[in-house]
Short mmCIF file of C-alpha atoms in Angstrom, two decimals:
data_model
loop_
_atom_site.label_atom_id
_atom_site.label_comp_id
_atom_site.label_asym_id
_atom_site.label_seq_id
_atom_site.Cartn_x
_atom_site.Cartn_y
_atom_site.Cartn_z
CA MET A 1 -6.49 -19.74 -2.24
CA ILE A 2 -8.79 -20.28 0.82
CA LYS A 3 -9.80 -23.94 1.40
CA TYR A 4 -12.52 -22.97 3.95
CA TRP A 5 -13.59 -19.86 5.55
CA GLN A 6 -15.37 -20.60 8.78
CA PRO A 7 -18.57 -18.36 8.82
CA MET A 8 -19.83 -16.70 11.95
CA GLN A 9 -22.81 -19.05 11.98
CA ASP A 10 -20.52 -22.11 11.87
CA TYR A 11 -18.13 -20.59 14.52
CA LYS A 12 -21.03 -20.09 16.98
CA TYR A 13 -22.33 -23.55 16.35
CA PHE A 14 -18.84 -25.02 16.85
CA LEU A 15 -18.49 -23.05 20.15
CA ASN A 16 -21.87 -24.19 21.43
CA GLU A 17 -20.95 -27.95 20.49
CA SER A 18 -17.66 -27.50 22.33
CA LYS A 19 -19.23 -26.03 25.54
CA VAL A 20 -21.07 -29.40 25.98
CA HIS A 21 -17.72 -31.14 26.49
CA PHE A 22 -16.29 -28.58 28.88
CA ASP A 23 -15.73 -29.68 32.48
CA SER A 24 -16.91 -27.67 35.46
CA SER A 25 -13.56 -25.78 35.88
CA GLU A 26 -13.61 -24.62 32.22
CA ARG A 27 -17.20 -23.50 32.58
CA VAL A 28 -16.21 -21.43 35.55
CA ARG A 29 -13.30 -19.83 33.71
CA LEU A 30 -15.52 -19.14 30.70
CA HIS A 31 -18.06 -17.28 32.82
CA THR A 32 -15.60 -15.50 35.21
CA GLU A 33 -12.02 -14.49 33.91
CA LEU A 34 -12.76 -15.10 30.25
CA TRP A 35 -16.28 -13.53 30.09
CA LYS A 36 -15.38 -10.04 29.02
CA PRO A 37 -12.73 -11.15 26.34
CA TRP A 38 -15.26 -13.85 25.10
CA GLN A 39 -18.10 -11.41 24.81
CA LYS A 40 -15.81 -8.92 23.05
CA LEU A 41 -14.59 -11.59 20.58
CA ARG A 42 -18.26 -12.36 19.68
CA LEU A 43 -18.77 -8.88 18.53
CA PHE A 44 -15.86 -9.30 16.01
CA ASP A 45 -17.55 -10.21 12.70
CA THR A 46 -14.98 -12.30 10.60
CA ASP A 47 -17.34 -12.41 7.70
CA LYS A 48 -16.82 -8.73 7.11
CA ALA A 49 -13.11 -9.61 7.20
CA MET A 50 -13.46 -12.26 4.55
CA GLU A 51 -15.19 -9.84 2.22
CA PHE A 52 -12.10 -7.58 2.21
CA LEU A 53 -9.34 -10.35 2.35
CA LEU A 54 -10.61 -12.57 -0.33
CA PRO A 55 -8.77 -10.68 -3.15
CA PHE A 56 -5.46 -11.19 -1.47
CA TYR A 57 -5.52 -14.95 -1.87
CA SER A 58 -4.58 -16.68 -5.17
CA ASN A 59 -6.95 -18.83 -7.00
CA THR A 60 -4.47 -21.61 -7.32
CA GLY A 61 -1.76 -23.15 -5.14
CA ARG A 62 -1.81 -24.64 -1.74
CA PRO A 63 -4.91 -23.54 0.03
CA ALA A 64 -4.59 -21.37 3.29
CA LYS A 65 -6.31 -22.91 6.30
CA ASN A 66 -7.73 -21.56 9.43
CA GLN A 67 -7.61 -17.86 8.39
CA PRO A 68 -10.63 -16.62 10.48
CA GLN A 69 -9.25 -18.66 13.37
CA ILE A 70 -5.82 -16.78 13.10
CA LEU A 71 -7.46 -13.54 13.09
CA ARG A 72 -9.64 -14.34 16.12
CA SER A 73 -6.43 -15.73 17.80
CA PHE A 74 -4.74 -12.35 17.33
CA ILE A 75 -7.72 -10.57 18.74
CA LEU A 76 -8.10 -12.91 21.83
CA PHE A 77 -4.28 -12.71 22.40
CA PHE A 78 -4.35 -8.87 23.02
CA LEU A 79 -7.73 -9.01 24.86
CA LEU A 80 -6.38 -11.45 27.37
CA PHE A 81 -3.10 -9.37 27.87
CA SER A 82 -5.13 -6.27 28.55
CA GLU A 83 -6.76 -8.26 31.26
CA GLY A 84 -3.51 -9.58 32.70
CA LEU A 85 -4.28 -13.18 31.35
CA ALA A 86 -1.55 -13.60 28.83
CA LYS A 87 2.09 -13.03 28.17
CA LEU A 88 3.33 -10.78 25.30
CA SER A 89 4.76 -13.59 23.17
CA LEU A 90 3.13 -15.09 20.00
CA THR A 91 5.35 -18.25 20.51
CA LEU A 92 4.13 -18.73 23.99
CA TRP A 93 0.52 -17.97 22.98
CA GLY A 94 0.61 -20.66 20.26
CA ASP A 95 2.04 -23.27 22.85
CA ARG A 96 -0.77 -22.31 25.35
CA LEU A 97 -3.53 -22.82 22.75
CA LYS A 98 -2.23 -26.45 22.28
CA HIS A 99 -2.82 -27.20 26.02
CA ASP A 100 -5.96 -25.19 26.53
CA ARG A 101 -8.92 -26.40 24.71
CA LEU A 102 -11.10 -23.76 25.97
CA LEU A 103 -8.93 -21.03 24.46
CA ALA A 104 -8.63 -23.06 21.28
CA ALA A 105 -12.43 -23.39 21.13
CA LEU A 106 -12.83 -19.61 21.55
CA ILE A 107 -10.84 -19.03 18.35
CA GLY A 108 -12.78 -21.70 16.55
CA CYS A 109 -10.43 -24.70 16.53
CA THR A 110 -9.70 -27.88 18.35
CA THR A 111 -6.33 -28.56 20.01
CA ASP A 112 -5.32 -30.85 17.18
CA SER A 113 -6.32 -28.50 14.37
CA LEU A 114 -4.51 -25.23 15.42
CA PRO A 115 -2.76 -23.13 12.81
CA PRO A 116 1.04 -23.39 13.21
CA LEU A 117 3.10 -20.34 14.10
CA GLY A 118 4.39 -19.71 10.66
CA SER A 119 0.72 -19.22 9.40
CA TYR A 120 0.42 -16.23 11.64
CA PHE A 121 3.29 -14.46 9.88
CA ASP A 122 1.96 -15.55 6.42
CA PHE A 123 -1.28 -13.85 7.47
CA MET A 124 0.66 -10.58 8.28
CA ASP A 125 2.48 -10.65 4.88
CA ARG A 126 -0.90 -10.77 2.98
CA LEU A 127 -1.76 -7.35 4.45
CA TRP A 128 1.55 -5.69 3.67
CA ALA A 129 1.97 -4.05 0.23
CA ALA A 130 5.60 -3.46 0.04
CA PRO A 131 7.45 -5.28 -2.87
CA PRO A 132 9.58 -8.28 -2.05
CA THR A 133 13.09 -7.36 -0.59
CA ASP A 134 15.99 -9.14 0.97
CA LEU A 135 16.48 -6.38 3.59
CA TYR A 136 15.10 -8.41 6.29
CA ALA A 137 16.96 -11.51 5.38
CA ARG A 138 18.96 -13.32 8.22
CA ASP A 139 22.16 -13.18 6.20
CA LYS A 140 21.59 -9.44 4.95
CA LEU A 141 24.55 -7.22 5.79
CA LEU A 142 24.34 -3.48 5.81
CA PRO A 143 26.96 -0.67 6.35
CA ALA A 144 27.78 -0.16 10.03
CA SER A 145 26.68 3.45 9.54
CA TRP A 146 23.10 2.35 8.66
CA ASN A 147 21.53 3.89 11.65
CA THR A 148 24.04 6.27 13.22
CA LYS A 149 22.57 9.65 12.11
CA LYS A 150 20.42 11.29 14.72
CA PRO A 151 18.26 14.41 14.36
CA ASP A 152 19.46 17.64 15.86
CA LYS A 153 18.53 18.17 19.48
CA PRO A 154 15.83 20.70 19.78
CA LYS A 155 16.17 23.88 21.88
CA GLY A 156 14.01 24.13 24.92
CA LYS A 157 11.91 21.58 27.01
CA LYS A 158 9.24 19.39 25.47
CA GLN A 159 10.10 20.46 21.88
CA LYS A 160 10.08 18.15 18.96
CA ALA A 161 13.11 17.78 16.58
CA GLN A 162 12.94 19.83 13.41
CA GLU A 163 12.11 18.43 9.98
CA ALA A 164 15.16 17.92 7.97
CA LYS A 165 13.34 19.21 4.86
CA PRO A 166 11.58 22.54 5.97
CA LYS A 167 9.72 22.92 2.62
CA ILE A 168 8.33 19.37 2.43
CA THR A 169 4.86 20.42 3.83
CA GLU A 170 4.38 22.68 0.95
CA SER A 171 5.43 20.02 -1.49
CA ILE A 172 2.81 17.65 0.08
CA GLU A 173 0.13 20.46 -0.08
CA LYS A 174 0.72 20.97 -3.80
CA ARG A 175 0.35 17.20 -4.39
CA LEU A 176 -3.00 17.00 -2.41
CA MET A 177 -4.40 20.14 -3.84
CA SER A 178 -3.60 18.91 -7.37
CA GLY A 179 -5.38 15.41 -6.48
CA LYS A 180 -2.04 13.46 -6.76
CA ASP A 181 -1.44 10.42 -4.75
CA ILE A 182 1.36 10.07 -2.25
CA PRO A 183 3.32 6.99 -2.98
CA PHE A 184 4.77 4.16 -0.58
CA ASN A 185 1.65 3.53 1.35
CA PHE A 186 2.64 0.01 2.15
CA GLU A 187 0.18 -0.06 5.13
CA GLY A 188 -2.75 0.75 2.84
CA ARG A 189 -4.13 -2.69 2.97
CA LEU A 190 -4.00 -2.67 6.85
CA GLN A 191 -5.73 0.66 6.92
CA ARG A 192 -8.57 -0.43 4.60
CA PHE A 193 -8.84 -3.65 6.49
CA PHE A 194 -9.17 -1.60 9.74
CA TYR A 195 -11.82 0.52 8.14
CA HIS A 196 -13.99 -2.37 7.10
CA VAL A 197 -13.68 -4.52 10.27
CA ALA A 198 -13.51 -1.83 12.91
CA VAL A 199 -14.43 1.76 11.83
CA LEU A 200 -17.61 0.86 9.63
CA PRO A 201 -19.07 -1.45 12.36
CA SER A 202 -18.62 1.16 14.85
CA MET A 203 -20.30 3.71 12.64
CA GLU A 204 -23.25 1.30 12.16
CA SER A 205 -23.63 0.92 15.98
CA GLY A 206 -23.52 4.62 16.34
CA LEU A 207 -20.35 4.92 18.13
CA ILE A 208 -18.91 7.12 15.45
CA PRO A 209 -21.18 9.73 13.94
CA ARG A 210 -21.67 9.84 10.14
CA GLU A 211 -21.67 13.64 10.10
CA HIS A 212 -20.10 16.45 12.04
CA LEU A 213 -17.28 14.43 13.32
CA THR A 214 -14.48 15.88 15.30
CA VAL A 215 -11.14 14.16 14.49
CA SER A 216 -7.91 14.56 16.39
CA GLY A 217 -4.31 13.57 15.52
CA ASP A 218 -1.03 13.15 17.30
CA GLY A 219 2.16 11.13 17.14
CA THR A 220 4.09 9.23 19.81
CA ALA A 221 7.35 7.67 20.03
CA VAL A 222 7.56 3.88 19.84
CA HIS A 223 10.90 2.43 21.17
CA THR A 224 12.04 -0.72 19.46
CA HIS A 225 14.03 -3.46 21.26
CA ALA A 226 16.38 -3.90 18.30
CA CYS A 227 20.04 -2.88 18.77
CA PRO A 228 20.74 0.27 16.71
CA ARG A 229 24.43 -0.67 16.08
CA GLY A 230 23.50 -4.04 14.54
CA HIS A 231 25.45 -7.29 15.05
CA HIS A 232 28.66 -8.34 13.57
CA ARG A 233 28.65 -11.79 11.96
CA VAL A 234 31.69 -14.03 12.17
CA GLY A 235 33.68 -13.85 8.94
CA ALA A 236 31.97 -10.76 7.69
CA PRO A 237 33.88 -7.52 6.84
CA GLU A 238 34.28 -5.24 9.84
CA ASN A 239 32.32 -2.39 8.19
CA LEU A 240 29.27 -4.54 7.78
CA ARG A 241 26.57 -5.42 10.27
CA HIS A 242 23.23 -7.30 10.40
CA PHE A 243 20.46 -5.14 11.64
CA PRO A 244 17.35 -7.03 13.04
CA ASP A 245 15.22 -3.91 12.50
CA PRO A 246 16.55 -1.97 9.49
CA ASP A 247 13.35 0.11 9.22
CA ALA A 248 13.94 1.68 12.61
CA SER A 249 15.69 4.99 12.99
CA TRP A 250 16.85 7.52 15.64
CA GLY A 251 14.39 10.17 16.80
CA TRP A 252 13.80 12.59 19.56
CA ASP A 253 11.21 11.73 22.29
CA SER A 254 9.94 15.12 23.43
CA ASP A 255 8.10 13.57 26.43
CA LEU A 256 11.27 11.92 27.88
CA GLU A 257 13.54 14.51 26.29
CA LYS A 258 16.01 11.97 24.99
CA TYR A 259 16.99 10.16 21.69
CA TYR A 260 15.21 6.98 21.09
CA PHE A 261 15.66 4.11 18.41
CA GLY A 262 12.35 3.10 16.84
CA TYR A 263 9.34 4.60 15.08
CA THR A 264 6.75 7.28 15.31
CA LEU A 265 3.16 6.02 15.58
CA PHE A 266 0.73 8.63 14.21
CA GLN A 267 -2.91 8.20 14.54
CA LEU A 268 -6.18 9.95 13.86
CA SER A 269 -8.98 9.41 16.34
CA CYS A 270 -12.39 10.61 17.58
CA TYR A 271 -14.11 10.80 20.91
CA ASN A 272 -17.54 9.47 21.81
CA SER A 273 -19.01 11.89 24.58
CA GLU A 274 -21.91 9.73 25.52
CA LEU A 275 -19.81 6.61 26.36
CA ARG A 276 -16.80 8.72 27.21
CA THR A 277 -14.68 6.47 25.05
CA ASP A 278 -11.99 7.07 22.53
CA LEU A 279 -11.83 5.39 19.10
CA PRO A 280 -8.89 5.28 16.55
CA LEU A 281 -9.67 5.93 12.95
CA LEU A 282 -6.35 5.59 11.19
CA LEU A 283 -3.03 4.18 12.33
CA ARG A 284 0.36 4.50 10.60
CA PHE A 285 4.06 3.99 11.40
CA THR A 286 6.66 6.49 10.10
CA SER A 287 10.35 7.14 10.43
CA ALA A 288 11.27 8.38 13.94
CA LYS A 289 12.96 11.29 12.21
CA ARG A 290 9.65 12.49 10.60
CA HIS A 291 8.02 15.48 11.93
CA ASP A 292 4.42 15.31 12.98
CA SER A 293 3.67 18.27 10.46
CA VAL A 294 4.46 15.81 7.67
CA ASN A 295 2.96 12.83 9.30
CA PHE A 296 -0.45 14.52 9.63
CA LEU A 297 -0.64 15.61 5.98
CA VAL A 298 0.18 12.06 4.82
CA ALA A 299 -2.38 10.45 7.37
CA PHE A 300 -4.99 12.96 6.44
CA HIS A 301 -4.68 11.97 2.64
CA GLU A 302 -4.77 8.33 3.60
CA LEU A 303 -8.00 8.94 5.73
CA GLU A 304 -9.63 10.62 2.62
CA LYS A 305 -8.40 7.88 0.38
CA HIS A 306 -9.22 4.70 2.43
CA MET A 307 -12.13 5.76 4.56
CA PRO A 308 -14.59 7.63 2.44
CA ALA A 309 -17.57 7.20 4.84
CA VAL A 310 -15.71 9.27 7.55
CA SER A 311 -17.11 12.84 7.29
CA THR A 312 -14.88 15.32 9.13
CA SER A 313 -16.15 18.67 10.18
CA ASN A 314 -13.42 19.67 12.88
CA MET A 315 -9.78 18.85 13.07
CA CYS A 316 -7.96 19.15 16.40
CA LEU A 317 -4.13 19.12 16.45
CA ASP A 318 -1.20 20.17 18.62
CA SER A 319 1.20 22.99 17.86
CA ALA A 320 3.66 20.64 15.99
CA MET A 321 1.09 20.86 13.17
CA ASP A 322 0.74 24.66 13.27
CA ASN A 323 1.62 25.43 9.69
CA TYR A 324 -0.04 27.23 6.71
CA PRO A 325 0.01 24.18 4.42
CA THR A 326 -2.18 22.42 7.09
CA TYR A 327 -4.61 25.28 7.42
CA ARG A 328 -4.94 25.59 3.67
CA ILE A 329 -5.52 21.99 3.16
CA LEU A 330 -8.29 21.86 5.79
CA LYS A 331 -9.88 25.00 4.52
CA ASN A 332 -9.86 23.59 0.98
CA ARG A 333 -11.71 20.43 2.36
CA GLY A 334 -14.23 22.58 4.27
CA ILE A 335 -12.98 21.37 7.69
CA ARG A 336 -12.62 23.82 10.65
CA ALA A 337 -9.18 23.83 12.14
CA PHE A 338 -8.53 23.67 15.82
CA ILE A 339 -4.79 23.84 16.12
CA ASP A 340 -2.73 25.00 19.15
CA LEU A 341 -0.39 27.85 18.08
CA ASN A 342 3.33 27.53 17.98
CA ASP A 343 5.14 30.10 19.99
CA LYS A 344 8.04 30.20 17.65
CA CYS A 345 5.81 31.93 14.95
CA GLY A 346 5.80 35.64 15.21
CA ARG A 347 3.39 38.43 14.28
CA PRO A 348 2.01 37.97 10.62
CA LYS A 349 2.94 40.85 8.35
CA THR A 350 -0.48 40.84 6.90
CA ILE A 351 -2.19 42.35 10.02
CA PRO A 352 -2.31 46.07 10.04
CA ASP A 353 0.25 47.87 12.43
CA THR A 354 -2.79 49.86 13.81
CA ILE A 355 -4.15 46.90 15.61
CA THR A 356 -2.40 45.35 18.66
CA ILE A 357 -2.85 41.75 19.07
CA ASP A 358 -2.13 39.02 21.61
CA LYS A 359 -0.08 35.89 20.70
CA ASP A 360 -3.23 34.14 19.40
CA GLY A 361 -4.38 37.17 17.33
CA THR A 362 -6.98 38.53 19.74
CA PRO A 363 -6.96 42.24 19.44
CA LEU A 364 -5.90 44.23 22.60
CA CYS A 365 -7.51 47.39 23.67
CA GLN A 366 -5.69 50.53 24.63
CA GLU A 367 -5.62 49.19 28.19
CA LYS A 368 -3.84 46.09 26.88
CA LEU A 369 -6.86 43.90 27.72
CA ARG A 370 -8.02 41.15 25.46
CA MET A 371 -11.11 42.14 23.50
CA LYS A 372 -14.15 39.87 23.27
CA PRO A 373 -15.43 38.20 20.01
CA ASN A 374 -18.62 39.85 19.00
CA GLY A 375 -19.87 38.00 16.00
CA TYR A 376 -19.17 37.81 12.16
CA ASP A 377 -20.34 40.35 9.72
CA ARG A 378 -21.26 38.34 6.59
CA SER A 379 -21.79 41.39 4.51
CA SER A 380 -18.27 42.82 4.95
CA GLY A 381 -16.45 39.62 5.84
CA TYR A 382 -15.17 41.05 9.05
CA LEU A 383 -14.83 39.47 12.57
CA MET A 384 -16.09 41.85 15.20
CA TRP A 385 -14.32 42.39 18.58
CA ARG A 386 -15.79 44.48 21.30
CA CYS A 387 -14.58 46.15 24.55
CA PRO A 388 -14.02 43.58 27.39
CA TYR A 389 -16.19 45.68 29.74
CA GLY A 390 -19.04 45.96 27.27
CA LYS A 391 -21.99 47.98 28.63
CA ASP A 392 -20.00 48.76 31.71
CA HIS A 393 -17.13 50.56 29.68
CA CYS A 394 -17.95 54.02 30.88
CA SER A 395 -18.01 53.13 34.59
CA LYS A 396 -15.12 50.64 34.76
CA CYS A 397 -12.57 51.82 32.19
CA LYS A 398 -10.66 55.15 32.61
CA ASN A 399 -9.58 55.18 29.02
CA SER A 400 -11.78 57.42 26.67
CA CYS A 401 -11.02 55.41 23.56
CA THR A 402 -14.48 56.03 22.27
CA ASP A 403 -17.74 57.99 22.69
CA SER A 404 -19.81 54.72 22.51
CA LYS A 405 -21.17 53.43 25.80
CA TYR A 406 -20.48 49.96 24.61
CA GLY A 407 -16.84 50.77 24.25
CA ARG A 408 -14.57 50.43 21.19
CA VAL A 409 -15.03 47.81 18.36
CA VAL A 410 -12.16 46.35 16.38
CA LYS A 411 -12.66 44.49 13.06
CA THR A 412 -10.41 41.76 11.70
CA ARG A 413 -10.51 39.76 8.60
CA PRO A 414 -10.03 35.95 8.47
CA GLU A 415 -7.98 36.46 5.26
CA TRP A 416 -5.36 38.42 7.23
CA ASP A 417 -4.00 35.15 8.69
CA ILE A 418 -5.83 31.88 8.62
CA ARG A 419 -3.66 30.58 11.54
CA LEU A 420 -4.83 33.24 14.01
CA TYR A 421 -8.43 34.00 12.62
CA THR A 422 -10.03 30.59 12.48
CA ASP A 423 -13.70 29.85 11.72
CA VAL A 424 -14.38 29.69 15.46
CA PRO A 425 -12.56 32.27 17.32
CA ARG A 426 -9.71 30.87 19.50
CA SER A 427 -10.52 32.60 22.76
CA THR A 428 -14.13 31.40 22.82
CA ASP A 429 -15.71 28.66 24.98
CA ALA A 430 -16.87 27.04 21.74
CA TYR A 431 -13.33 26.70 20.52
CA LYS A 432 -12.07 25.29 23.88
CA LYS A 433 -14.88 22.83 24.07
CA ILE A 434 -14.04 21.29 20.71
CA TYR A 435 -10.36 21.45 21.13
CA ASN A 436 -10.44 19.55 24.48
CA GLN A 437 -11.30 16.61 22.35
CA ARG A 438 -7.79 16.37 21.14
CA THR A 439 -6.74 14.51 24.29
CA ALA A 440 -8.44 11.40 22.77
CA THR A 441 -5.36 10.76 20.65
CA GLU A 442 -3.14 10.88 23.83
CA ARG A 443 -5.35 8.33 25.67
CA ILE A 444 -5.40 6.20 22.62
CA ASN A 445 -1.60 6.24 22.48
CA ASN A 446 -1.43 5.21 26.08
CA ARG A 447 -3.88 2.36 25.54
CA ILE A 448 -1.77 1.10 22.58
CA LEU A 449 1.65 1.35 24.16
CA ASN A 450 0.90 0.38 27.69
CA ASP A 451 -2.66 -1.19 28.15
CA TYR A 452 -2.11 -3.53 25.23
CA GLY A 453 1.62 -3.84 25.61
CA LEU A 454 3.00 -2.65 22.23
CA HIS A 455 6.04 -1.08 23.98
CA ARG A 456 6.91 -4.36 25.64
CA MET A 457 6.61 -6.56 22.52
CA PHE A 458 9.97 -7.81 21.26
CA ILE A 459 8.93 -7.41 17.52
CA HIS A 460 10.97 -6.00 14.57
CA THR A 461 10.20 -4.23 11.23
CA LYS A 462 7.57 -1.74 10.39
CA GLU A 463 5.32 -4.41 8.99
CA HIS A 464 5.04 -6.20 12.19
CA TYR A 465 4.53 -3.05 14.26
CA SER A 466 1.78 -1.94 11.87
CA PHE A 467 0.07 -5.22 11.92
CA MET A 468 0.12 -5.61 15.73
CA THR A 469 -1.20 -2.02 16.29
CA THR A 470 -3.99 -2.70 13.75
CA MET A 471 -5.09 -5.69 15.93
CA ILE A 472 -4.83 -3.53 19.03
CA GLY A 473 -6.95 -0.87 17.37
CA ILE A 474 -9.67 -3.45 16.51
CA CYS A 475 -9.61 -4.54 20.21
CA ILE A 476 -10.13 -0.85 21.29
CA HIS A 477 -13.18 -0.77 19.12
CA LEU A 478 -14.48 -4.03 20.56
CA ASP A 479 -13.94 -2.48 24.00
CA ALA A 480 -16.11 0.42 23.15
CA ARG A 481 -18.81 -1.67 21.53
CA TYR A 482 -18.98 -4.03 24.65
CA LYS A 483 -19.28 -0.90 26.87
CA GLN A 484 -22.09 0.30 24.66
CA GLN A 485 -23.83 -3.17 24.92
CA VAL A 486 -23.48 -3.19 28.67
CA GLN A 487 -24.87 0.26 29.10
CA ALA A 488 -27.90 -0.58 26.83
CA VAL A 489 -28.66 -3.56 29.10
CA ALA A 490 -28.34 -1.65 32.32
#
């Protein structure tokens, strides 16, 4: 149960009362180095968090104290680190709050009423839906071969490791098409929490459009600092080890082109062109072995399930997700696909042999030139492609492929191949303009791993990685809302 949840109004009153007792040096700090983090923290509404979190507290038992203060503490911790004003250690952060009444006041506490370190981990556990297990116990021993298997090394540079189960995307497609749920969504509470305290407020402030939203998705390797071989305990059998991070596994980092031990962070995001800022929508951690083609389908299902107000019109993905189940799912949901083509896929058998095409499905004329999109014939259902020279065909082209002064016209059907013949033709400027928004996910990955230091945190287990990443995601939204506020005043 919750003994007392400090409302935002009481928090602001407490902070104003505390400011009266600050000395001159503390006032200077508040209006210089702490100004941005303070203003961003004020934009975070803990009352919205309470509305979501209340069902996860029992009506009986020992009351939980300082819950909004713990939440603000996490946010301030990451905001200060991004400004170079804090170290990446929750233990050191708790000690620092005890000796800095200004920082304690910013989270809504006095230095003698701060939450203990254990309360931070209790708060994390409330937002994790996995059943109780002894897998993470300090005395738990697992086989020495627990984390020895690595995925096959891919052929070629910058390639991702192949999925161990090639048909799994089709199995997931069948589940989603039939309306079935995908189990083991242990981070579901965190995703819904993120939706209520970060995504919805950003939609209300106009940062995320309620309609015609372009969403992009991508995965990135997260290297854990845990030892993949585990630790041998004195007196334990030789074939048993203690693993500090039993959730982690071996994967292939396509950017560094080497094996790594950890997780895959897959996230869906959007781009605000007016503010030129990127906003995460959904964050999830998966096994390092899992291919992005599988990660996307699961993440997309969770986006539909947990974030009903997010109305997606376009989906931008890289070539790792270039597969027919993904196209069919998006088409079924009325979402236009903007997916980079995978070079490993050959010419579809459904395209007539009389038509010569480029690797992206664009017809080639008899001079082997790429033809130009020329609209869509709704009556016949054909995509029209014209001569690249157009009206200048007769004067510029030596090939007499047609008597028409506009050159030859080729027709293709989208049904021939939904990968190649997308709703917006691949070779057009309109396609490239929308697809360019896909880089938003790459920039967000960089912010999470480097700017906010997730890669440098010595944390273990999927639960803690998921929670810390959610806190970082909230900070990224606060960054955008603060930027919006500053530009509105300027």
